Short mmCIF file of N, CA and C and ligand atoms in Angstrom, two decimals:
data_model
loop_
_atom_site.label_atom_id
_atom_site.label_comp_id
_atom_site.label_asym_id
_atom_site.label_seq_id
_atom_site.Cartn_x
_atom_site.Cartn_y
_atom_site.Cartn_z
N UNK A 20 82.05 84.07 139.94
CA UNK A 20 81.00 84.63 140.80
C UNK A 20 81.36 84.37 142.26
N UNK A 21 81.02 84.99 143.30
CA UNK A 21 81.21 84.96 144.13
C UNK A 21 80.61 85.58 145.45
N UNK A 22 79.85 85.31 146.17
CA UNK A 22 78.93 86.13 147.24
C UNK A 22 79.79 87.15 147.97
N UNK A 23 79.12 88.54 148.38
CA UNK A 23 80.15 89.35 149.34
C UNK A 23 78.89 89.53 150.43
N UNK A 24 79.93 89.86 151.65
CA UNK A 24 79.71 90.05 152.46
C UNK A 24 78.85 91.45 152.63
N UNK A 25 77.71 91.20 153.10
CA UNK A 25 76.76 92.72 153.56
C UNK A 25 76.92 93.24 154.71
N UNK A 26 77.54 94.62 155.22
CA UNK A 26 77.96 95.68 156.31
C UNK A 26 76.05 95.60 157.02
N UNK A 27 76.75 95.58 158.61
CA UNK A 27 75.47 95.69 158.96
C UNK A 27 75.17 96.83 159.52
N UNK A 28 74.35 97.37 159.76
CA UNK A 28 74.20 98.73 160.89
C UNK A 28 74.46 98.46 162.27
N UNK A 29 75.38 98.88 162.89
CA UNK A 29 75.72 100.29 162.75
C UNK A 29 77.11 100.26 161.80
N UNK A 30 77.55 99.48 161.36
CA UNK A 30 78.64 99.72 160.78
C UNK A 30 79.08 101.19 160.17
N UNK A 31 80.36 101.49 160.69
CA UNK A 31 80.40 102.87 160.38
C UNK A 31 80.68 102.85 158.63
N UNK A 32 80.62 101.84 157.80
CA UNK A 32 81.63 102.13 156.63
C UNK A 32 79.88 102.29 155.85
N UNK A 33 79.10 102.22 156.39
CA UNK A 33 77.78 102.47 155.37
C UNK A 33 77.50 103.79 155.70
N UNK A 34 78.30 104.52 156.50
CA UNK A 34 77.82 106.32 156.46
C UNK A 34 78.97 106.52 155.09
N UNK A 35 80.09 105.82 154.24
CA UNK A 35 80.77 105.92 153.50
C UNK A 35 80.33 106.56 152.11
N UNK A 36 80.78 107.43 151.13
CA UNK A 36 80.14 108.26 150.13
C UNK A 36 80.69 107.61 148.54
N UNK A 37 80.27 107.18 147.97
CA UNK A 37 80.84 106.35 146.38
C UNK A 37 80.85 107.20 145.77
N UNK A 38 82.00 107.31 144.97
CA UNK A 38 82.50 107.76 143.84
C UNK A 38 81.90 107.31 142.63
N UNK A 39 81.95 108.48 141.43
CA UNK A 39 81.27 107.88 140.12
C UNK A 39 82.57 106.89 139.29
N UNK A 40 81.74 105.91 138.65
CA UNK A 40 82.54 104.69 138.02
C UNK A 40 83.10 105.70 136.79
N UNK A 41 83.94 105.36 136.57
CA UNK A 41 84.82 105.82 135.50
C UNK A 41 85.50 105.41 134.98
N UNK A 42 85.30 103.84 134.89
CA UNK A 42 86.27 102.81 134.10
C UNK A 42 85.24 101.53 134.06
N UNK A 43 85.18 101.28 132.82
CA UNK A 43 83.97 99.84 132.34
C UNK A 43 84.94 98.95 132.10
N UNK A 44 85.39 98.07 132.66
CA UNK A 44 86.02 97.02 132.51
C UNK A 44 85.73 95.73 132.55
N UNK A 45 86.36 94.52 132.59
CA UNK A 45 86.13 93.02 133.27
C UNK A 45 85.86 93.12 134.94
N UNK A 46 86.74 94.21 135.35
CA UNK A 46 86.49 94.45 136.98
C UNK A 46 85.27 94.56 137.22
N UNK A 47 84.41 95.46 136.81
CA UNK A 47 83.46 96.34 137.31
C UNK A 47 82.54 95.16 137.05
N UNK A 48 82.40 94.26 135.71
CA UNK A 48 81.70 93.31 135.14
C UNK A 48 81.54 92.19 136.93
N UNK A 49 82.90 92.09 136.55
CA UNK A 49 82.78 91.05 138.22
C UNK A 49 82.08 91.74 139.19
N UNK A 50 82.32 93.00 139.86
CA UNK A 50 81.80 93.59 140.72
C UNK A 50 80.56 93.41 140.30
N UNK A 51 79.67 94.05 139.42
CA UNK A 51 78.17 93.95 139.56
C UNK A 51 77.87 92.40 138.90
N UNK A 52 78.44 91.39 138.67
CA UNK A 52 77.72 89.82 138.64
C UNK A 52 77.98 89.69 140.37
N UNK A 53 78.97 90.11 140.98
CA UNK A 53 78.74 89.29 142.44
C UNK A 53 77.98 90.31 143.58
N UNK A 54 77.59 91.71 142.77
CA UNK A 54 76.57 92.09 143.64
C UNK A 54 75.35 91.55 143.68
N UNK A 55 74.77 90.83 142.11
CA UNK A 55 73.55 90.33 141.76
C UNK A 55 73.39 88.88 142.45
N UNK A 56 74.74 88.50 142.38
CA UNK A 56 74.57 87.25 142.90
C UNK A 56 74.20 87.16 144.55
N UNK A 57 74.68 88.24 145.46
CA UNK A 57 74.73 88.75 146.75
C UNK A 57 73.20 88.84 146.85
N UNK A 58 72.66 90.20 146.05
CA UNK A 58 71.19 90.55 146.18
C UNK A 58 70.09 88.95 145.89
N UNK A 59 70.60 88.19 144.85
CA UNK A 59 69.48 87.16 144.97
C UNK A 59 69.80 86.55 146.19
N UNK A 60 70.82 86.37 146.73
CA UNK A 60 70.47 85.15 147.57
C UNK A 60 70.16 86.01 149.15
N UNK A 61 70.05 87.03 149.42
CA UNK A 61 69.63 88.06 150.13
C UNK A 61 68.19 88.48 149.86
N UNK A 62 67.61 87.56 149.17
CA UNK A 62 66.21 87.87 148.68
C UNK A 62 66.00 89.35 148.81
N UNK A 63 66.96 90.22 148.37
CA UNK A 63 66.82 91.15 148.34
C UNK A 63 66.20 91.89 147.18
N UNK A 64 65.66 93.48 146.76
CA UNK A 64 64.92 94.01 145.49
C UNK A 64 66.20 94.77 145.21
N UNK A 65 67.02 95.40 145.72
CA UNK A 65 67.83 95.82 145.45
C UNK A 65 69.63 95.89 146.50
N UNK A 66 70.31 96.52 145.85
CA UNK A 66 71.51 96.36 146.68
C UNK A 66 72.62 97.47 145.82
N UNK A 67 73.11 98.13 147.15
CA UNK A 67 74.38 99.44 146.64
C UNK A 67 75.52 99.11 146.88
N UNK A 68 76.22 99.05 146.30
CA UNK A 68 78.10 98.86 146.58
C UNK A 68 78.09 99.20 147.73
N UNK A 69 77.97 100.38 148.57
CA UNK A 69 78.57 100.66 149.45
C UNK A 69 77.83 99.84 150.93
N UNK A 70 76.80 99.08 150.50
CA UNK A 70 76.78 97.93 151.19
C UNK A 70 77.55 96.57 151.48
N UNK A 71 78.01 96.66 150.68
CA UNK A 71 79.35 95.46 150.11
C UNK A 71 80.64 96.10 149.90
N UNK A 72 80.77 97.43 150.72
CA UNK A 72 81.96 98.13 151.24
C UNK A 72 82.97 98.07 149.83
N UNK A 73 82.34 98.66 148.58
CA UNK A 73 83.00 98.57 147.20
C UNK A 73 82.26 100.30 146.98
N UNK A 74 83.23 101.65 147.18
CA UNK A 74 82.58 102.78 147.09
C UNK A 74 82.68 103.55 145.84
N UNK A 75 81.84 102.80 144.90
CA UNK A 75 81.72 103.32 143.50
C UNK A 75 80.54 103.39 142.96
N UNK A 76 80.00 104.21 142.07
CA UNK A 76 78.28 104.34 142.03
C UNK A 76 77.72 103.58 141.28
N UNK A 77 77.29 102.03 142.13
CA UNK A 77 76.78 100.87 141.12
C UNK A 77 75.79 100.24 141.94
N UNK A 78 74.71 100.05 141.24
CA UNK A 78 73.37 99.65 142.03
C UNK A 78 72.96 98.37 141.04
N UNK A 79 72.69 96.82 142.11
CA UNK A 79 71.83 96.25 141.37
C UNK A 79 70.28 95.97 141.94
N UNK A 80 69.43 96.08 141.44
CA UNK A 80 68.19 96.13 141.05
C UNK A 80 67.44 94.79 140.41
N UNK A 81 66.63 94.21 141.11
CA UNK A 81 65.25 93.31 140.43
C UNK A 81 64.02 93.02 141.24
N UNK A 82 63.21 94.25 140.76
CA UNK A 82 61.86 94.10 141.64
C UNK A 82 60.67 93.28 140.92
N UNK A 83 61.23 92.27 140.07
CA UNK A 83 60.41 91.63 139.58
C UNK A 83 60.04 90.00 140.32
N UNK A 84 59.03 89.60 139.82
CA UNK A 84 58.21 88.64 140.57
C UNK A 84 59.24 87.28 140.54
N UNK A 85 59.19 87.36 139.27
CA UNK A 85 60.13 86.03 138.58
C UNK A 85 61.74 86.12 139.07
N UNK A 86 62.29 87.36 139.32
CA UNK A 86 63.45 87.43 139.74
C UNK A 86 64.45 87.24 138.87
N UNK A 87 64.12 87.66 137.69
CA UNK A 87 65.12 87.58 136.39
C UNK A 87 65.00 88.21 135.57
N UNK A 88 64.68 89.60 136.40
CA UNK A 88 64.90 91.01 135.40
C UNK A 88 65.85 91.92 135.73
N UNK A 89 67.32 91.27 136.16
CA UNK A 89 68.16 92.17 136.33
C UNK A 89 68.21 93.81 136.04
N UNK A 90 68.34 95.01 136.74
CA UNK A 90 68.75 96.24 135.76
C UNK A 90 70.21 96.60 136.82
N UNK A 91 71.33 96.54 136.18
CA UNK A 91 71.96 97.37 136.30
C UNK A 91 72.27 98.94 136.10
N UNK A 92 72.58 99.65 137.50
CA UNK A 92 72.13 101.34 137.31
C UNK A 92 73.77 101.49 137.92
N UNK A 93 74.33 102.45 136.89
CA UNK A 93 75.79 103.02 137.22
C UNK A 93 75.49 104.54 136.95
N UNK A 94 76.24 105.27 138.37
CA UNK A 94 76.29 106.67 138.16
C UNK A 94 74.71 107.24 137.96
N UNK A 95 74.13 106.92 138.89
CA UNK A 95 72.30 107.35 138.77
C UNK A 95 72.44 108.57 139.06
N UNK A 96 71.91 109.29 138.35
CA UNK A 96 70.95 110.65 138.39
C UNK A 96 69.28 110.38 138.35
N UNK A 97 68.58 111.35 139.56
CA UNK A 97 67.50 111.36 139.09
C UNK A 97 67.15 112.39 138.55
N UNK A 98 66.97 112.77 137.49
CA UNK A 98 66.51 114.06 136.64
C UNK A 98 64.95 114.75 136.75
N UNK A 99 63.80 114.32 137.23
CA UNK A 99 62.97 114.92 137.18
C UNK A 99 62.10 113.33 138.75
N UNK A 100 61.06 114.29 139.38
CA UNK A 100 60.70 113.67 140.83
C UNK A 100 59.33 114.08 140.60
N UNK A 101 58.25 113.12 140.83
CA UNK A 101 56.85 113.69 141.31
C UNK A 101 55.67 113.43 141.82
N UNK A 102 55.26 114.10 142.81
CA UNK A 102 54.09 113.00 143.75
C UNK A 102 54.75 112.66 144.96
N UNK A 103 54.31 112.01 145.97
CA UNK A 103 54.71 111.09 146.97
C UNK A 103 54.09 109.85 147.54
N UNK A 104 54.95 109.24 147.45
CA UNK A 104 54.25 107.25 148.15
C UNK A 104 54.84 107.47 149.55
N UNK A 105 54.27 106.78 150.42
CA UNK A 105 54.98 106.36 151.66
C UNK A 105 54.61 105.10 151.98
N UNK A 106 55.73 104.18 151.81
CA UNK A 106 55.58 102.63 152.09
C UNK A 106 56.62 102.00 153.36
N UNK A 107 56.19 100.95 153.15
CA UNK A 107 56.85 100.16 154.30
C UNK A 107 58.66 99.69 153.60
N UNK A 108 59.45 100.22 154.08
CA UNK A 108 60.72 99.60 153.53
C UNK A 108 61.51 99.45 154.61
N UNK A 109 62.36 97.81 154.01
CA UNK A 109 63.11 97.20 154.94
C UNK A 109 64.35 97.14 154.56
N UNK A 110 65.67 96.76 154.61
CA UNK A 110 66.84 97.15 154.33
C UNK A 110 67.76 96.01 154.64
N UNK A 111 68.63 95.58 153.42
CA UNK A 111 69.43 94.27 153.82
C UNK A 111 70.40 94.77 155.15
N UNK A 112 70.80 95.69 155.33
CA UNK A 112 71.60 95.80 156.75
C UNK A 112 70.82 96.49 157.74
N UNK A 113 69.32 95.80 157.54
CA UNK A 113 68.80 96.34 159.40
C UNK A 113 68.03 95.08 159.11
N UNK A 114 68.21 93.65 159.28
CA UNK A 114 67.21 93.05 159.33
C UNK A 114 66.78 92.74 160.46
N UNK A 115 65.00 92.35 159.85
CA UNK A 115 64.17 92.79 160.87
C UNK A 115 63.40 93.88 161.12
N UNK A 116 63.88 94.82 160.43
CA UNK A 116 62.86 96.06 160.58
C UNK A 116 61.97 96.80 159.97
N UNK A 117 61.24 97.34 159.92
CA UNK A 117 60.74 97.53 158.36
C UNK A 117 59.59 99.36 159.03
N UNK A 118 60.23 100.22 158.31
CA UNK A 118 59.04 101.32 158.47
C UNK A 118 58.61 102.33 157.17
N UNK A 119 57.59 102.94 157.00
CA UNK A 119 57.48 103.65 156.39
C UNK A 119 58.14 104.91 156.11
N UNK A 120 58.38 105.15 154.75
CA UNK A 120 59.26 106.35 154.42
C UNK A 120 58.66 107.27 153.26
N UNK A 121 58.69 108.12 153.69
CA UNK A 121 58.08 109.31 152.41
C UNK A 121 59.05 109.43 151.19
N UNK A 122 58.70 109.07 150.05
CA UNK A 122 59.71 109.15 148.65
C UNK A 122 58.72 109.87 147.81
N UNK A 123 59.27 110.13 146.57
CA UNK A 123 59.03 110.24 145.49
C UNK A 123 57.88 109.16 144.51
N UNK A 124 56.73 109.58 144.12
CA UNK A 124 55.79 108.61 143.75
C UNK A 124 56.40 107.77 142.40
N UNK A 125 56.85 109.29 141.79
CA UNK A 125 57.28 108.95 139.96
C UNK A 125 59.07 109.36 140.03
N UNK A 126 59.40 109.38 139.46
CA UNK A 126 61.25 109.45 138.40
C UNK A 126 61.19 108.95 137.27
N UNK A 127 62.17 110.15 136.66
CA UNK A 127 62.71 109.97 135.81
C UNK A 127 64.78 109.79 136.13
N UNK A 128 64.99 108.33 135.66
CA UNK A 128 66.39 108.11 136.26
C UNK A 128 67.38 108.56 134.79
N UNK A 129 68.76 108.74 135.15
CA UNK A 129 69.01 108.84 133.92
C UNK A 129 70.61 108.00 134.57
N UNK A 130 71.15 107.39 133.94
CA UNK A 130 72.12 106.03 134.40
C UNK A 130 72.83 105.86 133.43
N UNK A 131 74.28 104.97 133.62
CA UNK A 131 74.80 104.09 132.64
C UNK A 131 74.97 102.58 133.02
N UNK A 132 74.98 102.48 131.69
CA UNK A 132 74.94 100.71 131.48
C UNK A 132 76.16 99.98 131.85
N UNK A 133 76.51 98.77 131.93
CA UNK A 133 78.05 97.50 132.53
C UNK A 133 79.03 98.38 130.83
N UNK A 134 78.42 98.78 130.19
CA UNK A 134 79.41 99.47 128.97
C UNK A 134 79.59 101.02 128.73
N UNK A 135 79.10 101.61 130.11
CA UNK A 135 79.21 102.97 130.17
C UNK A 135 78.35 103.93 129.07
N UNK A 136 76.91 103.56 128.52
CA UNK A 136 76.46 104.01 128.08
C UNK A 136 74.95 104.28 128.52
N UNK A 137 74.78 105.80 128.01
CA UNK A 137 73.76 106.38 129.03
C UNK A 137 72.68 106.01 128.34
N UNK A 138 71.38 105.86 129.71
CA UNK A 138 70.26 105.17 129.13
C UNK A 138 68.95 106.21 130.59
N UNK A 139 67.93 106.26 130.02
CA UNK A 139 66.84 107.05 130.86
C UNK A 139 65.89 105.65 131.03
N UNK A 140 65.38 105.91 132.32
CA UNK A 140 63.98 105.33 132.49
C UNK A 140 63.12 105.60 133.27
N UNK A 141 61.74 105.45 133.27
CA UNK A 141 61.08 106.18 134.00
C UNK A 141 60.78 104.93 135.17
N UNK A 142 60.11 105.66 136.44
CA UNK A 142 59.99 104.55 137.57
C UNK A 142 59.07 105.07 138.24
N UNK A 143 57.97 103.92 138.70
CA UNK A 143 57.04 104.93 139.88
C UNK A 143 56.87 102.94 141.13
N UNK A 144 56.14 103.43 142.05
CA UNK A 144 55.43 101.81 142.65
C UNK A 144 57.16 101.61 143.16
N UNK A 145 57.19 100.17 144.02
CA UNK A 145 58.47 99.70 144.12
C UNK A 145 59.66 100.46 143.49
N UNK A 146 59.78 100.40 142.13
CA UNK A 146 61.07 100.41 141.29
C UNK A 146 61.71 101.58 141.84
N UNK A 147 60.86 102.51 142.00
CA UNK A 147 61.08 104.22 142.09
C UNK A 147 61.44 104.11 143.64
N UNK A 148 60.70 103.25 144.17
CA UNK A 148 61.09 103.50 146.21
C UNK A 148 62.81 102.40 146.03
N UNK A 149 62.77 101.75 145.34
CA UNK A 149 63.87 100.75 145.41
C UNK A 149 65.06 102.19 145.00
N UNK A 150 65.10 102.28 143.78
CA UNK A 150 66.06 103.55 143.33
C UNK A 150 66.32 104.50 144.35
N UNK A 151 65.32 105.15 145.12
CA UNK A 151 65.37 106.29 146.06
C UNK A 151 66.18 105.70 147.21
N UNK A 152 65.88 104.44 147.59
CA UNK A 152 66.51 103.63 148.74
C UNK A 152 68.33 103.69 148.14
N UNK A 153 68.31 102.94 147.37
CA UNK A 153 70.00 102.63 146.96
C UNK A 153 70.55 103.56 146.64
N UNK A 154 69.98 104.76 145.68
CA UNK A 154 70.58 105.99 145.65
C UNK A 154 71.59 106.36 146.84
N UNK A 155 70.08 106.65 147.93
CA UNK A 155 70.80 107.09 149.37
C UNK A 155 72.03 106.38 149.94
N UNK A 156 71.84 104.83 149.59
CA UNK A 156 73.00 104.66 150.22
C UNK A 156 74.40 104.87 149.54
N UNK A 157 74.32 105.28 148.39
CA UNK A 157 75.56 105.82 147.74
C UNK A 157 75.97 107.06 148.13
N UNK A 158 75.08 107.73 149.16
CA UNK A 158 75.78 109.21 149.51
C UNK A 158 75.90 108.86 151.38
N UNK A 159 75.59 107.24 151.52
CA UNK A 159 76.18 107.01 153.38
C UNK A 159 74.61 107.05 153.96
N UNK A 160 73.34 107.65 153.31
CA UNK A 160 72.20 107.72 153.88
C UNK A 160 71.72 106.39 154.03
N UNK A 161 70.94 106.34 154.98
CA UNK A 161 70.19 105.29 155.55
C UNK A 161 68.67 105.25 155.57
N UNK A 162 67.76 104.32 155.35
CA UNK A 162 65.79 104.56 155.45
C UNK A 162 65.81 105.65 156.59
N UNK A 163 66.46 104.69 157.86
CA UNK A 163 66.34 105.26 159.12
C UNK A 163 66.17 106.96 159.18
N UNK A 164 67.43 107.76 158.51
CA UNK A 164 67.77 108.71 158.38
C UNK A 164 66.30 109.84 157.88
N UNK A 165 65.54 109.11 157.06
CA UNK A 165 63.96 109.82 157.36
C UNK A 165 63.02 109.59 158.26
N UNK A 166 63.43 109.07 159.47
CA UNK A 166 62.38 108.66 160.04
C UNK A 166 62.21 110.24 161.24
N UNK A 167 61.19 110.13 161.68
CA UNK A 167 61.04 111.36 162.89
C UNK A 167 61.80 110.80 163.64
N UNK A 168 62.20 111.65 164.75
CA UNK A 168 63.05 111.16 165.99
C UNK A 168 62.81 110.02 167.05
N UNK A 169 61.31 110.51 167.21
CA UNK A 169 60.92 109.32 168.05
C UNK A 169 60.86 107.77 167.35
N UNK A 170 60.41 108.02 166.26
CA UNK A 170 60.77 106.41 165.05
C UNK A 170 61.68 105.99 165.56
N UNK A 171 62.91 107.10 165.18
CA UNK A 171 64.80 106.65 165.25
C UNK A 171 65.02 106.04 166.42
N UNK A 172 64.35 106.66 167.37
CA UNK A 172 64.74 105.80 169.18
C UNK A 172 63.86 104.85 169.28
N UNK A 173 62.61 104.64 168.59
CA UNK A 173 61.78 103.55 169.24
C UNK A 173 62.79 102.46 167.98
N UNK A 174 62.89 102.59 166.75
CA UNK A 174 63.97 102.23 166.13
C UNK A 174 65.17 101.41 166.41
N UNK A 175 66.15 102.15 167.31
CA UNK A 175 67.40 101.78 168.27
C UNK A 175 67.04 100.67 169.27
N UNK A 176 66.23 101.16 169.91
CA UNK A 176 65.93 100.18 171.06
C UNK A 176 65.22 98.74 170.44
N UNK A 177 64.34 98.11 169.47
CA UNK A 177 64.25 97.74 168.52
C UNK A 177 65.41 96.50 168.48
N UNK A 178 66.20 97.70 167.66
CA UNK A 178 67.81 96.84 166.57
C UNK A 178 68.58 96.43 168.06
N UNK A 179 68.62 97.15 169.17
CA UNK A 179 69.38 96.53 170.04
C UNK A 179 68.54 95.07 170.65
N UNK A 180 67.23 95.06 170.65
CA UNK A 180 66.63 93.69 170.90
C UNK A 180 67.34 93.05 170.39
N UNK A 181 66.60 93.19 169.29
CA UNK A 181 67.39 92.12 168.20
C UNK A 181 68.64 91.54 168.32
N UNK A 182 69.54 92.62 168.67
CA UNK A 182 70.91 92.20 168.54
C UNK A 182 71.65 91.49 169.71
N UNK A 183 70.27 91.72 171.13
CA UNK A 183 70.73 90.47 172.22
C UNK A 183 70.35 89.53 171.78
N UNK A 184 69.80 89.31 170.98
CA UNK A 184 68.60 87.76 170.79
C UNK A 184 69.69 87.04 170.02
N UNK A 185 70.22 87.91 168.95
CA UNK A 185 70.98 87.46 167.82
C UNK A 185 72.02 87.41 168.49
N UNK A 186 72.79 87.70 169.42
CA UNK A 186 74.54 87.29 169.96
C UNK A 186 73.97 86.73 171.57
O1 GNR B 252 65.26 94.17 149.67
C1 GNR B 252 64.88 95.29 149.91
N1 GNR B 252 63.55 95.54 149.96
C2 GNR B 252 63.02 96.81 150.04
C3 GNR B 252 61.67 96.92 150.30
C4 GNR B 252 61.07 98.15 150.36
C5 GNR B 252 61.82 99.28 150.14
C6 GNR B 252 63.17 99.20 149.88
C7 GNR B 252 63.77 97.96 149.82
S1 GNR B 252 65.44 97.85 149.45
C8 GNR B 252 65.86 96.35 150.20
C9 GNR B 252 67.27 95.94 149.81
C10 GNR B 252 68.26 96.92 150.36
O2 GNR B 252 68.49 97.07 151.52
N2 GNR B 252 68.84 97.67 149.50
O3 GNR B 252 69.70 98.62 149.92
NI1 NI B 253 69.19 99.12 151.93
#
């Protein structure tokens, strides 16, 4: 096991696009134990490879209380969308920020498993905004990237506070 390093914004390698997994191996096994291991100690709900600059379509996931309901999601499709939530979401590479985003209320996901076998589940609340979040970042998208314009600049100016305070 081993912790990786999380890309921060603006980093250009998180506009980066993942490829579908196509080989279940001991590799991939390592890759998603040291993404999980990354996301817990990131008190994070979820986390995308291409946050951890690894561009292959593997998401780990645990929006549970207890924090020991792992789901691993490889190669996500969402097959069917319905309703809309708009909640407050924050993002392991903008910390500090947190705004509301219009998603999908309900999904239906359809995924494979660490053994390349396909499995459906349905998602609404958190699980479904967590999925919609990591999805995106497997195609380089960002929360930010829905926000209205004026969000995006009051946004910027924001992350650049931050980022005198922080250097
Ligand atoms: O830890 C996270 N919390 C969160 C809260 C509301 C909506 C989305 C998220 S995802 C985020 C982890 C992360 O950045 N995953 O890419
Ligand atoms: Ni994120």
């Amino acid at each position: 096991m081993a912790l990786l390093s999380v890309l921060q914004y603006p980093d250009p390698k998180l506009r980066n696009k993942a490829l579908p997994v196509t080989v279940f191996d001991d590799k991939l096994r390592q890759i998603v134990d040291d993404m999980f291991e990354t996301m817990y100690e990131q008190n994070g709900v979820g986390l995308a490879s291409i946050q951890v600059d690894i561009p292959q379509r593997i998401l780990a996931i645990d929006v549970s209380d207890s924090r020991k309901e792992p789901l691993c999601v490889i190669n996500p499709e969402i097959i069917h969308r319905e309703g809309i939530q708009y909640e407050h979401e924050g993002c392991i590479s903008f910390p500090g920020v947190y705004e509301k985003v219009e998603r999908a209320a309900k999904l239906r996901l359809h995924a494979m498993d660490l053994h390349g076998k396909s499995f459906e589940i349905d998602a609404e609340g958190l699980l479904a905004v967590c999925i919609q979040h990591e999805m995106d970042h497997l195609d380089g998208v960002l929360f930010i990237d829905h926000l209205s314009r004026l969000k995006q600049e009051r946004m910027r100016k924001k992350l650049e506070k931050i980022r005198r305070q922080t250097f």
